[in-house]
C-alpha cells in the first residue's frame, strides 16, 4: 500500500518542494541555519574510542563549507553561540549529562590588517598557540568546557587556558601546522580530552549529483556494482566536500561519566546504551548598538540540533525543518508521519529501486531504544520517539583496518547506526535504510550509493580522530572530469 504512489511529475514536484533537504548530511539543511551558518551543525558523531574502549568520543561539527583560503578573518567560533553535547542515559529522551562550550575572541594586534601573519615584517612564523611563536596569532580564541549533570554545573576547563586551533593559513605563516593542531589537544584531567578548532571536514558525498535530482554517476539511480560496493578504499565519484574545512569540537570522556549509574556495562544490559545529540543555542534578545558591539542577553533559545545524520535532511519535510531544529527530541512524535512514510522512499521507487511499503516501523530503530542497538531494552524501555544518535557503549570498537564504511549493515557493529564514526558512509547507509534494507536485506537491499566511499583527506586513528585543516594557500577542491577528481590515489574518475 503506497498512499503516495508516484508519477514522475509528482516526484519532480516533491523535489522542488524539498530542494535542500534530500541528501547533505546537515550542511545548510534547514532554512534558518542556511542563514545562520555559525550555528549550523553539519555533523554529529559519537563512538567508543578506537584506541580506548573505556572512553566515548563526541564530535560536534559546525559552520559548513569553509574555504581554506578565505582570509583575513577565517573562521572563528561564534562567541554568541552556546555549543552543547547532550546525553540521555535513562531512555526518556531527556538529557542527563550536558557538556557546554563557550568561546571568546581576542584581537591581539588591532593594527594588523589580517587575523594571522608570520614570516614577514618582523613577525615570526606562527609556531605556537601561546607565548613565543604566537605573536602573529592576532585573532585568537579561548574556550571553556562545563559539564552539567543533574542540573549541577562543573567547570572542567578551570585552571587552564584552552586555545582553539586556527585555520591553516599557509606554509609561510604556519610552517608546521601539524604542531599547532597537536598543541590544541588538552587533557582536562580524569581521562577527559578536548580539542576545538578548524579542521578538515570528514564528511564525504557527491553533493552535486545528489542535488541534481539524484543524478548519480555510478549506474542508474546510484546503484553501485558489487565490486565497487565492496571497495572501501577508493572513491568512484568526486567528494564535493574535499578540500573544505569545518569547525570541530571534539570531546573524549570515560564511559563511566555518561552511564546512569557511573559503571561500565555489557552490551546486553540496557544501561550500556546512551542517546546523544548536539545543539546550538543563542540568547533570545540581541540589541544592536554602535560604536559598542551588539549586546546579547536573556535565556537561550535552541537554534539547531542533530542526532542521527539523516533525520532532518532525509526525512523531515522542509516546512517542518525549522520547528524540528528548535524543538526537543522527546517531542519528536509530532514528526513520526515523516518517519513512517518517508518521501525519499517514494523517490527511490520512482527510479526503479524496490522500497518497503509504509508504515515504516523498521525506521523506529533510529528513534527509539530497541534491539539490535539496545538488546537489553524491552518494549517498555523504548522511550518516546526521539531523534537521538544511540550508542551501545558495551559494544567494543572495531579495530582500525577492520572498520567497514557500511558499518552495522555489514556486521561492523561499532558503526552507524550504533553511534557514528567519521569513517561511516552515512549517505549509503541511510539511503539503504530508507529503501528498507532492515525490513528485508534481499528484497530491499539494493546497493544504493553515490560512489564516494571515503574522506580523501583521510582519518586520524587517535584523538581527536579528525584531520588538520586544509591549507589556505595550497589546498584544492576536486571535481568531475578533472585529473585526480576523486582525490585519492587509484580512485576512478567518472567520465560523466
Ligand atoms: Ca534522561
Ligand atoms: Ca574532507
Ligand atoms: Ca557514499
Coordinates of C-alpha atoms and ligand atoms in Angstrom, one line a residue:
X1 CA 0.0 0.0 0.0
X2 CA 1.6 3.2 -1.1
X3 CA -0.5 6.3 -0.4
X4 CA 1.9 8.5 -2.3
X5 CA 2.3 6.2 -5.3
X6 CA 4.2 8.4 -7.6
X7 CA 4.2 9.7 -11.0
X8 CA 7.3 11.3 -12.4
X9 CA 5.5 14.7 -12.2
X10 CA 4.8 14.2 -8.6
X11 CA 8.4 13.2 -7.8
X12 CA 9.6 16.3 -9.6
X13 CA 7.2 18.4 -7.6
X14 CA 8.3 16.9 -4.4
X15 CA 11.9 17.5 -5.3
X16 CA 11.1 21.2 -5.9
X17 CA 9.4 21.4 -2.6
X18 CA 12.4 20.0 -0.8
X19 CA 15.4 21.3 -2.8
X20 CA 17.9 21.5 0.0
X21 CA 16.8 18.5 2.0
X22 CA 17.5 15.4 0.0
X23 CA 21.0 14.4 0.9
X24 CA 23.6 16.6 2.6
X25 CA 24.5 15.3 5.9
X26 CA 23.5 18.5 7.5
X27 CA 25.3 21.2 5.6
X28 CA 22.8 24.0 5.3
X29 CA 19.8 21.7 5.6
X30 CA 17.3 23.8 7.4
X31 CA 16.1 27.2 6.3
X32 CA 17.1 29.2 9.5
X33 CA 20.5 27.7 9.7
X34 CA 21.1 28.2 6.0
X35 CA 21.1 31.9 7.0
X36 CA 22.9 31.4 10.4
X37 CA 26.0 29.5 9.5
X38 CA 28.0 29.7 12.7
X39 CA 25.1 28.0 14.5
X40 CA 24.6 25.4 11.7
X41 CA 25.5 21.9 12.9
X42 CA 26.9 20.0 9.9
X43 CA 27.6 16.6 11.6
X44 CA 27.4 14.9 15.0
X45 CA 29.5 11.8 15.8
X46 CA 29.6 9.6 18.9
X47 CA 31.7 6.4 19.1
X48 CA 33.6 4.3 21.5
X49 CA 37.2 5.4 21.1
X50 CA 39.1 3.0 18.8
X51 CA 42.2 3.1 21.0
X52 CA 40.5 3.4 24.3
X53 CA 37.4 1.1 24.7
X54 CA 36.6 2.6 28.1
X55 CA 36.0 6.1 26.6
X56 CA 33.5 7.7 24.2
X57 CA 34.4 10.4 21.8
X58 CA 31.9 13.1 20.6
X59 CA 32.5 15.3 17.6
X60 CA 30.3 18.4 17.0
X61 CA 30.9 20.0 13.6
X62 CA 29.5 23.4 12.8
X63 CA 29.8 26.0 10.1
X64 CA 29.8 24.3 6.7
X65 CA 32.0 24.5 3.6
X66 CA 34.8 26.7 5.0
X67 CA 37.0 27.6 2.1
X68 CA 40.6 27.3 3.5
X69 CA 41.8 30.5 1.6
X70 CA 39.0 32.7 3.0
X71 CA 41.1 35.3 4.9
X72 CA 41.7 37.7 6.5
X73 CA 39.3 36.6 9.3
X74 CA 39.0 32.9 8.5
X75 CA 36.6 31.0 10.8
X76 CA 36.3 31.8 14.5
X77 CA 33.7 30.1 16.5
X78 CA 30.8 32.4 17.4
X79 CA 31.1 33.7 21.0
X80 CA 27.4 34.3 21.0
X81 CA 26.5 30.7 20.4
X82 CA 26.2 28.1 23.2
X83 CA 27.5 24.8 21.8
X84 CA 26.3 21.7 23.7
X85 CA 26.7 18.0 23.6
X86 CA 23.8 16.1 25.3
X87 CA 23.5 12.6 26.6
X88 CA 20.3 10.7 27.8
X89 CA 21.2 7.7 29.9
X90 CA 17.8 6.5 31.2
X91 CA 15.7 6.1 28.0
X92 CA 13.4 9.1 28.4
X93 CA 14.9 11.2 25.6
X94 CA 15.8 14.0 28.0
X95 CA 19.4 14.9 28.7
X96 CA 21.0 13.8 31.9
X97 CA 24.6 14.9 31.1
X98 CA 25.4 18.0 29.1
X99 CA 28.8 19.4 28.0
X100 CA 28.8 23.1 27.2
X101 CA 31.4 25.1 25.2
X102 CA 31.7 28.9 25.1
X103 CA 34.3 30.8 23.0
X104 CA 36.0 34.1 23.5
X105 CA 37.8 36.1 20.8
X106 CA 40.8 38.4 21.4
X107 CA 42.4 40.7 18.8
X108 CA 46.0 40.9 20.0
X109 CA 47.3 43.1 17.2
X110 CA 44.5 45.6 16.4
X111 CA 46.7 47.5 14.0
X112 CA 47.2 44.4 11.7
X113 CA 45.1 44.1 8.6
X114 CA 44.7 40.3 9.0
X115 CA 43.9 37.9 11.8
X116 CA 47.1 35.9 11.1
X117 CA 50.6 36.9 9.9
X118 CA 54.1 35.4 10.1
X119 CA 57.4 35.2 8.4
X120 CA 57.0 38.9 7.4
X121 CA 57.8 42.4 8.6
X122 CA 59.5 41.3 11.8
X123 CA 56.6 39.0 12.8
X124 CA 58.0 35.4 13.3
X125 CA 56.0 32.5 11.8
X126 CA 53.2 31.2 14.0
X127 CA 54.6 28.1 15.7
X128 CA 52.7 28.2 19.0
X129 CA 49.2 28.9 20.2
X130 CA 50.6 31.0 23.1
X131 CA 53.8 32.6 24.2
X132 CA 56.9 32.6 22.0
X133 CA 55.9 31.9 18.4
X134 CA 52.4 33.1 18.8
X135 CA 52.8 36.9 18.1
X136 CA 51.3 36.6 14.6
X137 CA 48.2 35.0 16.0
X138 CA 46.3 38.2 16.2
X139 CA 42.8 36.7 16.2
X140 CA 42.9 34.1 18.9
X141 CA 40.1 32.2 20.6
X142 CA 40.0 30.6 24.0
X143 CA 37.1 28.5 25.2
X144 CA 35.6 26.9 28.3
X145 CA 34.1 23.5 29.0
X146 CA 31.4 23.0 31.5
X147 CA 29.6 19.7 32.5
X148 CA 26.1 19.9 33.7
X149 CA 24.9 16.8 35.5
X150 CA 21.5 16.6 37.3
X151 CA 21.4 20.3 36.9
X152 CA 24.7 20.9 38.7
X153 CA 27.4 22.7 36.6
X154 CA 31.0 21.7 37.0
X155 CA 33.8 23.7 35.2
X156 CA 36.1 21.1 33.5
X157 CA 38.4 23.7 32.0
X158 CA 39.0 25.9 35.0
X159 CA 42.7 26.3 36.0
X160 CA 43.9 26.2 32.4
X161 CA 43.6 28.3 29.2
X162 CA 42.3 26.3 26.2
X163 CA 43.1 27.7 22.8
X164 CA 41.1 26.9 19.7
X165 CA 43.3 25.9 16.7
X166 CA 43.1 28.5 13.9
X167 CA 42.6 27.7 10.3
X168 CA 45.6 26.6 8.3
X169 CA 46.6 29.9 6.6
X170 CA 49.6 28.5 4.7
X171 CA 53.2 27.4 4.9
X172 CA 54.8 30.8 5.3
X173 CA 52.6 31.9 8.1
X174 CA 52.3 28.5 9.8
X175 CA 55.3 26.4 8.7
X176 CA 54.4 23.4 11.0
X177 CA 50.6 23.4 11.1
X178 CA 50.5 19.8 12.4
X179 CA 52.3 21.1 15.5
X180 CA 49.6 23.7 16.1
X181 CA 46.9 21.0 15.6
X182 CA 48.6 18.9 18.2
X183 CA 49.0 21.8 20.6
X184 CA 45.2 22.1 20.6
X185 CA 44.8 18.7 22.4
X186 CA 44.2 19.4 26.0
X187 CA 43.8 17.0 28.9
X188 CA 41.2 18.2 31.4
X189 CA 42.1 15.5 34.0
X190 CA 40.1 12.4 34.9
X191 CA 40.9 10.9 31.5
X192 CA 39.0 13.7 29.7
X193 CA 40.5 15.2 26.5
X194 CA 39.3 18.1 24.3
X195 CA 40.2 19.8 21.0
X196 CA 38.5 22.7 19.3
X197 CA 39.3 24.5 16.1
X198 CA 39.1 24.5 12.3
X199 CA 39.7 21.0 10.8
X200 CA 39.2 19.1 7.6
X201 CA 35.6 18.2 7.1
X202 CA 35.4 14.4 7.5
X203 CA 32.0 14.2 5.7
X204 CA 32.1 12.9 2.2
X205 CA 29.4 13.0 -0.6
X206 CA 28.9 13.5 -4.3
X207 CA 26.7 16.5 -3.5
X208 CA 26.4 17.8 -7.0
X209 CA 25.0 14.6 -8.3
X210 CA 22.7 14.2 -5.3
X211 CA 21.2 17.7 -5.7
X212 CA 20.8 17.2 -9.5
X213 CA 17.7 15.2 -8.6
X214 CA 19.6 12.0 -7.7
X215 CA 21.7 12.1 -11.0
X216 CA 24.4 9.9 -9.7
X217 CA 27.4 9.0 -11.8
X218 CA 27.6 5.3 -10.7
X219 CA 25.0 3.5 -12.7
X220 CA 21.3 4.0 -12.9
X221 CA 20.0 5.9 -9.8
X222 CA 23.2 5.5 -7.9
X223 CA 23.3 1.7 -7.7
X224 CA 26.9 0.5 -7.1
X225 CA 28.2 -2.5 -9.0
X226 CA 29.2 -5.3 -6.5
X227 CA 33.0 -4.8 -6.9
X228 CA 32.7 -1.1 -6.2
X229 CA 30.3 -1.5 -3.3
X230 CA 32.8 -3.9 -1.7
X231 CA 35.7 -1.4 -2.1
X232 CA 36.1 0.8 0.9
X233 CA 39.5 2.2 -0.2
X234 CA 38.8 4.1 -3.4
X235 CA 36.4 6.7 -4.5
X236 CA 34.4 6.3 -7.7
X237 CA 33.0 9.8 -7.7
X238 CA 34.2 13.3 -6.6
X239 CA 33.7 14.3 -3.0
X240 CA 32.1 17.7 -3.1
X241 CA 33.4 18.4 0.5
X242 CA 37.0 17.6 -0.4
X243 CA 39.4 20.4 0.4
X244 CA 36.8 22.2 2.6
X245 CA 37.2 22.8 6.3
X246 CA 34.7 22.8 9.2
X247 CA 34.8 23.9 12.8
X248 CA 35.1 21.0 15.2
X249 CA 34.7 20.5 18.9
X250 CA 35.9 17.1 20.0
X251 CA 35.5 15.7 23.5
X252 CA 36.6 12.3 24.8
X253 CA 35.3 11.2 28.2
X254 CA 35.2 8.0 30.2
X255 CA 32.0 5.9 29.7
X256 CA 31.6 5.9 33.5
X257 CA 30.9 9.7 33.3
X258 CA 28.0 9.0 31.0
X259 CA 26.1 5.9 32.2
X260 CA 23.2 6.2 34.6
X261 CA 25.0 4.5 37.5
X262 CA 28.5 5.5 36.6
X263 CA 29.5 2.0 35.7
X264 CA 30.6 0.1 32.6
X265 CA 28.0 -2.3 31.2
X266 CA 27.9 -5.2 28.9
X267 CA 26.2 -4.8 25.5
X268 CA 23.2 -6.8 26.6
X269 CA 22.4 -4.5 29.5
X270 CA 20.2 -1.5 28.8
X271 CA 22.4 0.7 31.0
X272 CA 25.1 0.4 28.3
X273 CA 23.1 2.4 25.8
X274 CA 23.2 6.2 25.7
X275 CA 21.3 8.6 23.4
X276 CA 23.3 11.5 22.2
X277 CA 22.8 14.7 20.3
X278 CA 24.4 18.1 19.7
X279 CA 22.8 21.6 19.9
X280 CA 23.5 25.2 19.2
X281 CA 21.7 28.0 21.0
X282 CA 21.6 31.8 21.1
X283 CA 20.3 34.3 23.6
X284 CA 16.7 35.3 22.9
X285 CA 17.5 39.0 22.8
X286 CA 20.1 40.9 20.8
X287 CA 20.5 44.7 20.9
X288 CA 22.4 46.2 18.0
X289 CA 24.5 49.2 19.1
X290 CA 27.2 51.5 17.7
X291 CA 30.1 52.0 18.4
X292 CA 29.7 49.3 21.1
X293 CA 29.3 45.8 19.9
X294 CA 25.9 44.2 19.9
X295 CA 24.6 43.0 23.3
X296 CA 23.1 39.6 23.8
X297 CA 21.1 38.6 26.9
X298 CA 18.2 36.6 28.1
X299 CA 17.6 32.9 28.2
X300 CA 18.9 30.7 25.5
X301 CA 16.8 29.5 22.6
X302 CA 17.9 26.4 20.7
X303 CA 18.8 27.2 17.1
X304 CA 19.6 23.7 15.9
X305 CA 20.1 20.1 17.0
X306 CA 21.4 16.9 15.4
X307 CA 21.2 13.3 16.5
X308 CA 21.1 10.9 13.6
X309 CA 22.7 12.2 10.4
X310 CA 19.7 11.5 8.3
X311 CA 16.6 12.6 10.1
X312 CA 16.3 16.3 9.5
X313 CA 17.8 16.1 6.0
X314 CA 16.3 12.9 4.5
X315 CA 13.1 12.5 6.4
X316 CA 11.7 15.8 7.8
X317 CA 9.8 18.0 5.3
X318 CA 11.2 21.4 4.5
X319 CA 8.2 23.1 6.0
X320 CA 8.9 21.4 9.4
X321 CA 12.7 21.6 9.5
X322 CA 13.0 24.8 11.5
X323 CA 10.5 23.6 14.1
X324 CA 12.3 20.3 14.2
X325 CA 15.6 22.2 14.7
X326 CA 14.3 24.2 17.6
X327 CA 12.3 21.6 19.4
X328 CA 13.4 18.9 21.9
X329 CA 13.9 15.3 20.9
X330 CA 11.3 14.0 23.4
X331 CA 8.6 15.8 21.3
X332 CA 9.6 14.1 18.1
X333 CA 6.4 12.0 17.9
X334 CA 4.9 15.1 16.2
X335 CA 7.1 14.2 13.2
X336 CA 6.5 10.5 13.2
X337 CA 4.5 10.6 9.9
X338 CA 7.6 11.7 8.1
X339 CA 9.4 8.7 9.5
X340 CA 6.7 6.1 8.9
X341 CA 6.2 7.2 5.3
X342 CA 9.4 8.8 4.0
X343 CA 9.2 10.9 0.8
X344 CA 12.7 9.7 -0.1
X345 CA 11.5 6.1 -0.4
X346 CA 8.9 7.4 -2.9
X347 CA 11.7 9.0 -4.9
X348 CA 13.7 5.8 -4.9
X349 CA 10.7 3.8 -6.0
X350 CA 10.2 6.2 -8.9
X351 CA 13.6 5.4 -10.3
X352 CA 13.2 1.7 -10.0
X353 CA 14.7 0.9 -6.6
X354 CA 12.5 -1.5 -4.6
X355 CA 11.3 0.1 -1.4
X356 CA 9.5 -1.4 1.6
X357 CA 5.9 -0.3 1.9
X358 CA 4.7 2.1 4.7
X359 CA 4.2 2.3 7.6
X360 CA 8.0 2.0 8.1
X361 CA 8.1 0.9 11.7
X362 CA 11.6 -0.5 10.9
X363 CA 12.9 3.1 10.9
X364 CA 12.0 3.5 14.5
X365 CA 15.3 1.8 15.4
X366 CA 16.7 5.3 14.8
X367 CA 14.1 6.9 17.0
X368 CA 13.6 4.6 20.0
X369 CA 15.6 2.4 22.3
X370 CA 15.2 -1.1 20.9
X371 CA 17.3 -4.1 19.6
X372 CA 19.7 -4.6 18.0
X373 CA 21.4 -1.3 19.3
X374 CA 19.8 -1.9 22.7
X375 CA 19.4 -5.7 23.0
X376 CA 18.7 -5.2 26.8
X377 CA 15.7 -3.0 26.1
X378 CA 12.2 -4.4 26.5
X379 CA 9.3 -2.7 24.8
X380 CA 8.7 -0.7 28.0
X381 CA 12.2 0.7 27.7
X382 CA 11.7 2.1 24.2
X383 CA 11.1 5.7 25.4
X384 CA 9.5 8.4 23.4
X385 CA 10.1 8.8 19.7
X386 CA 13.2 10.9 19.8
X387 CA 15.9 11.6 17.2
X388 CA 19.0 10.6 19.3
X389 CA 22.2 9.0 18.0
X390 CA 22.1 5.9 20.2
X391 CA 25.4 4.3 21.1
X392 CA 25.8 0.9 22.9
X393 CA 28.9 1.6 24.9
X394 CA 29.2 -2.1 25.7
X395 CA 29.9 -3.0 22.0
X396 CA 33.7 -2.8 21.7
X397 CA 35.2 -0.7 19.0
X398 CA 36.2 -2.3 15.7
X399 CA 40.0 -2.1 15.2
X400 CA 41.3 0.4 12.6
X401 CA 41.7 -1.5 9.4
X402 CA 38.8 -3.8 10.1
X403 CA 36.2 -1.0 10.2
X404 CA 33.7 -1.0 7.3
X405 CA 32.2 2.0 5.7
X406 CA 28.7 0.4 5.7
X407 CA 29.0 -0.2 9.5
X408 CA 26.2 -2.1 11.1
X409 CA 24.7 -3.2 7.7
X410 CA 27.8 -5.4 7.0
X411 CA 28.4 -6.7 10.5
X412 CA 30.7 -3.9 11.8
X413 CA 28.5 -3.4 14.8
X414 CA 30.6 -0.5 16.1
X415 CA 29.4 1.7 13.2
X416 CA 26.4 3.7 12.3
X417 CA 23.6 3.5 13.3
X418 CA 25.2 2.2 16.5
X419 CA 26.7 5.7 17.1
X420 CA 28.6 7.2 14.2
X421 CA 32.3 7.3 13.3
X422 CA 34.0 9.6 10.7
X423 CA 34.6 6.5 8.5
X424 CA 30.9 5.6 8.3
X425 CA 29.4 6.2 4.9
X426 CA 26.1 7.5 6.2
X427 CA 24.9 8.6 2.8
X428 CA 25.0 5.0 1.6
X429 CA 23.8 3.5 4.9
X430 CA 21.0 6.0 5.3
X431 CA 19.8 5.6 1.7
X432 CA 19.7 1.8 2.0
X433 CA 17.9 2.1 5.4
X434 CA 15.3 4.3 3.8
X435 CA 14.9 1.8 1.0
X436 CA 14.1 -0.9 3.5
X437 CA 17.3 -3.0 4.0
X438 CA 16.3 -3.5 7.6
X439 CA 12.9 -5.0 6.5
X440 CA 14.4 -7.4 4.1
X441 CA 18.0 -7.3 3.0
X442 CA 17.4 -9.2 -0.2
X443 CA 14.2 -7.6 -1.5
X444 CA 15.0 -4.1 -0.4
X445 CA 18.8 -4.4 -0.2
X446 CA 19.7 -2.5 -3.4
X447 CA 23.3 -1.2 -3.2
X448 CA 22.3 2.4 -3.3
X449 CA 25.4 4.7 -3.2
X450 CA 26.9 7.9 -4.5
X451 CA 30.3 6.3 -5.3
X452 CA 32.1 8.4 -2.7
X453 CA 33.3 5.8 -0.2
X454 CA 35.8 7.7 2.0
X455 CA 37.2 11.1 3.1
X456 CA 40.1 11.8 0.6
X457 CA 41.9 13.7 3.3
X458 CA 42.0 10.5 5.4
X459 CA 41.3 9.7 9.0
X460 CA 43.1 10.2 12.3
X461 CA 43.1 6.9 14.3
X462 CA 43.7 8.6 17.6
X463 CA 42.3 11.6 19.4
X464 CA 40.9 14.0 18.1
X465 CA 40.1 11.5 15.3
X466 CA 39.8 14.3 12.7
X467 CA 42.4 15.6 10.3
X468 CA 44.2 19.0 10.3
X469 CA 42.6 21.8 8.3
X470 CA 43.4 22.0 4.6
X471 CA 45.9 24.7 3.6
X472 CA 44.6 28.1 2.6
X473 CA 47.4 28.6 0.1
X474 CA 47.9 25.1 -1.2
X475 CA 44.7 23.0 -1.0
X476 CA 42.5 22.2 -4.0
X477 CA 38.9 21.1 -4.4
X478 CA 38.3 18.4 -6.8
X479 CA 35.5 18.0 -9.4
X480 CA 34.2 15.7 -12.0
X481 CA 36.2 15.4 -15.2
X482 CA 39.4 16.8 -13.6
X483 CA 42.5 14.7 -13.3
X484 CA 42.6 13.1 -9.9
X485 CA 39.0 14.1 -9.4
X486 CA 38.3 11.6 -6.7
X487 CA 41.1 13.0 -4.6
X488 CA 42.7 9.6 -3.7
X489 CA 45.4 7.8 -5.5
X490 CA 43.9 5.0 -7.5
X491 CA 40.4 6.5 -7.4
X492 CA 38.5 6.1 -10.6
X493 CA 37.4 9.4 -12.3
X494 CA 33.9 9.1 -13.7
X495 CA 33.6 10.2 -17.3
X496 CA 30.3 11.9 -16.8
Ligands
LIG1 CA1 17.2 11.1 30.5
LIG2 CA1 37.4 16.0 3.9
LIG3 CA1 29.0 7.0 -0.2

